[in-house]
Coordinates of C-alpha atoms in Angstrom, one line a residue:
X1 CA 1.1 81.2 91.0
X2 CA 3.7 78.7 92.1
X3 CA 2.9 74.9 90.4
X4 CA 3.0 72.3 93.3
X5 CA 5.2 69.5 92.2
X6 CA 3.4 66.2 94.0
X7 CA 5.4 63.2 95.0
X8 CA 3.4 60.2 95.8
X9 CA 5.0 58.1 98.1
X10 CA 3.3 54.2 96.6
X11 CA 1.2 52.8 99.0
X12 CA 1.0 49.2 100.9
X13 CA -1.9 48.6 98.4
X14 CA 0.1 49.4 95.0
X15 CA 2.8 46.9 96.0
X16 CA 0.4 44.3 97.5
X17 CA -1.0 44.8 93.9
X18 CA 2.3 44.2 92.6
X19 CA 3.0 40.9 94.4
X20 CA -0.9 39.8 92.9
X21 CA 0.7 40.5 89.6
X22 CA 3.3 37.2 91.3
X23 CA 0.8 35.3 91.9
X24 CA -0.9 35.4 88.4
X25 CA 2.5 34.3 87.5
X26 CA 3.0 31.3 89.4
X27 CA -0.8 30.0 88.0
X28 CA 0.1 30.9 84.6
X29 CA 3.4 28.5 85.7
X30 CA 0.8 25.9 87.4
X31 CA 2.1 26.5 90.8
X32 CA -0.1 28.3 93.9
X33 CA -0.5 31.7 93.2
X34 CA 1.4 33.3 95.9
X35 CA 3.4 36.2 94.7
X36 CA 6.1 38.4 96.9
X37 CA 8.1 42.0 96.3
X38 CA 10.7 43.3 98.5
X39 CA 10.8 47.1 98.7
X40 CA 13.2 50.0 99.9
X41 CA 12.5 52.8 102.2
X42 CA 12.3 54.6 99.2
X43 CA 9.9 53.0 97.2
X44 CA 12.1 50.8 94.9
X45 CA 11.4 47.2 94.2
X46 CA 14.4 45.1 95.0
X47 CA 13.5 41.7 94.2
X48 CA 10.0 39.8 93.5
X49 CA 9.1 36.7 93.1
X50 CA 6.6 33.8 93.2
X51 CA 6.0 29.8 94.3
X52 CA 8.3 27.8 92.1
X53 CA 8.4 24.9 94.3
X54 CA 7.2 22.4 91.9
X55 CA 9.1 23.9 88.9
X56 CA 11.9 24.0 90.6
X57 CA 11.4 20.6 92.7
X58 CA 12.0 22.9 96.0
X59 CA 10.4 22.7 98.6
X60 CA 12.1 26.1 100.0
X61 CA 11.2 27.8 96.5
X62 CA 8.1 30.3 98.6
X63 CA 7.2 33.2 96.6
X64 CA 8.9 35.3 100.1
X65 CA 12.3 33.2 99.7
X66 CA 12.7 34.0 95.9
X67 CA 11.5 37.3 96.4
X68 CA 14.2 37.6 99.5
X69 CA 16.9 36.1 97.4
X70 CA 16.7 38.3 94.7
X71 CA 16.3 41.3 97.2
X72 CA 19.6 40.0 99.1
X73 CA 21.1 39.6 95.5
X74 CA 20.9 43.1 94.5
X75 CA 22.0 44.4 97.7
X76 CA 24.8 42.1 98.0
X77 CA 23.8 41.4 101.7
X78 CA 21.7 38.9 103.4
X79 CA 20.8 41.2 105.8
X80 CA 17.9 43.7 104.8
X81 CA 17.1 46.2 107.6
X82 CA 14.9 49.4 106.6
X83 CA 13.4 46.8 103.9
X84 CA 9.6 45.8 103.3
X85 CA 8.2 42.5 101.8
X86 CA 4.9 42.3 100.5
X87 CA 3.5 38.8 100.1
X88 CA -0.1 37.8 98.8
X89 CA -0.4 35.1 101.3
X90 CA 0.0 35.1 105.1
X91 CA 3.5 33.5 105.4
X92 CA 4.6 30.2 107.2
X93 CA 6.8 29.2 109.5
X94 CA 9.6 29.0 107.4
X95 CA 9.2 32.1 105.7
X96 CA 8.8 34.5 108.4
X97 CA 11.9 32.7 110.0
X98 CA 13.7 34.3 107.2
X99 CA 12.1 37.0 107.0
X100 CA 13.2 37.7 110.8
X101 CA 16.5 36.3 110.1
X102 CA 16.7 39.0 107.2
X103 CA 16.5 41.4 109.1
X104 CA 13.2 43.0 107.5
X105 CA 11.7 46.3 109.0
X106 CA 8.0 45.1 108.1
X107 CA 5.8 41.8 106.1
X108 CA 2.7 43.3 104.6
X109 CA 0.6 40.5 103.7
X110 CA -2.9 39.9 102.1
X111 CA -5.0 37.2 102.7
X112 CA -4.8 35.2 106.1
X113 CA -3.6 31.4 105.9
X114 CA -6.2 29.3 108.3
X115 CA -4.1 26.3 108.2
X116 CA -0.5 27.3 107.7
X117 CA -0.4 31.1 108.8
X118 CA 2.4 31.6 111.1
X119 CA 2.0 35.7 111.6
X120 CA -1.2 35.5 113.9
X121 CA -3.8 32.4 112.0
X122 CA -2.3 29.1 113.5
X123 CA 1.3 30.7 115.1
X124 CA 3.0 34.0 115.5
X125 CA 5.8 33.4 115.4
X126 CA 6.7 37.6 115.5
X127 CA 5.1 37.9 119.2
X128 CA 8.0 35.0 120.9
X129 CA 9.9 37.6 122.7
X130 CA 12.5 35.5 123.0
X131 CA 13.5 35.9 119.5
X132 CA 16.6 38.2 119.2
X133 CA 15.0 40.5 116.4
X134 CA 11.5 41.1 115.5
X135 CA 9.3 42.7 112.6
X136 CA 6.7 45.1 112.3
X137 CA 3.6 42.3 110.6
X138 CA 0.3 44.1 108.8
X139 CA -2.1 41.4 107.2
X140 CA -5.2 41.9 105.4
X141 CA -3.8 44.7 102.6
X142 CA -6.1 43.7 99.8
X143 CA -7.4 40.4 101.4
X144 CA -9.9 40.4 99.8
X145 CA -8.7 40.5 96.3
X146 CA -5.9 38.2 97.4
X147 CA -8.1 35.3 98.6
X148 CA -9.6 35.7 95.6
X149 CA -6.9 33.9 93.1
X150 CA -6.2 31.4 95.8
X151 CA -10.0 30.8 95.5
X152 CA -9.8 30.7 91.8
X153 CA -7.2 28.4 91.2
X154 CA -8.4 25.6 93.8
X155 CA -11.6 25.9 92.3
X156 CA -10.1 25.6 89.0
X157 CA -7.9 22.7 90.1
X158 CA -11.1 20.6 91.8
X159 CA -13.5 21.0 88.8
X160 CA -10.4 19.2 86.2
X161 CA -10.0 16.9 88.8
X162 CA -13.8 16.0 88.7
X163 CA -13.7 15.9 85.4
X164 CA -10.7 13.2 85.0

């Protein structure tokens, strides 16, 4: 009898679980927990990161654009074609315009943004077929779970506001 040797190939779910593991960051930091990775053809995390924008007094400083930074870092190129980012949070206009400016193959996200969601809630920006490079968009990859902290922390946030 031959042994099989299995290969698992991770799934959207273990790196969307991965970016959740960002966004328990950025609350432990006191920012929104929206967390980002940025992953190779082959599996390998390239860069991940989480909101820092009050930390860091940034208004640019997404979980997606530190995440994309670091990915771009490691590279050495500001251009990632083949490469996926998985992001916690339905991104906004300003990060999918990176995103497409990147170069990315795909943006897995989790949980849909009603009120800032520029991949399908509010805009999508993706669909303009004017745009001179586009990206494969999947939302709702552990939405549910994803929500969730987002859910958590406002709640949090409200109740020590009453409280004051």
């Amino acid at each position: 009898m031959v042994d099989e040797v299995l290969t698992s190939v991770p799934t959207d779910t273990y790196f969307m679980s991965l970016a959740l593991e960002q966004a328990e960051a950025a609350w432990r930091l006191g920012e929104v927990p929206v967390g980002a990775v940025v992953v190779d053809a082959q599996g390998q995390v390239l860069g991940a990161g989480c909101n820092r924008t009050i930390i860091d007094s940034d208004p640019t400083a997404h979980a997606e654009i530190v995440a994309l930074r670091a990915a771009a870092k490691h590279l050495e190129n500001y251009r990632l074609p083949g490469i996926t980012l998985y992001v916690t949070l339905e991104p906004c206009v300003m990060c999918i315009g990176a995103m497409l400016h990147a170069r990315l193959a795909r943006v897995v996200y989790g949980a849909s943004d009603p009120k800032t969601g520029a991949c399908g809630s509010v805009l999508n920006v993706g669909a303009l077929a004017q745009l001179n490079h586009h990206t494969t968009v999947t939302g709702g990859v552990l939405a549910e779970p994803c929500g969730d902290v987002l859910r958590r922390f406002f709640r949090e946030r409200r109740q020590k506001e009453t409280i004051k």
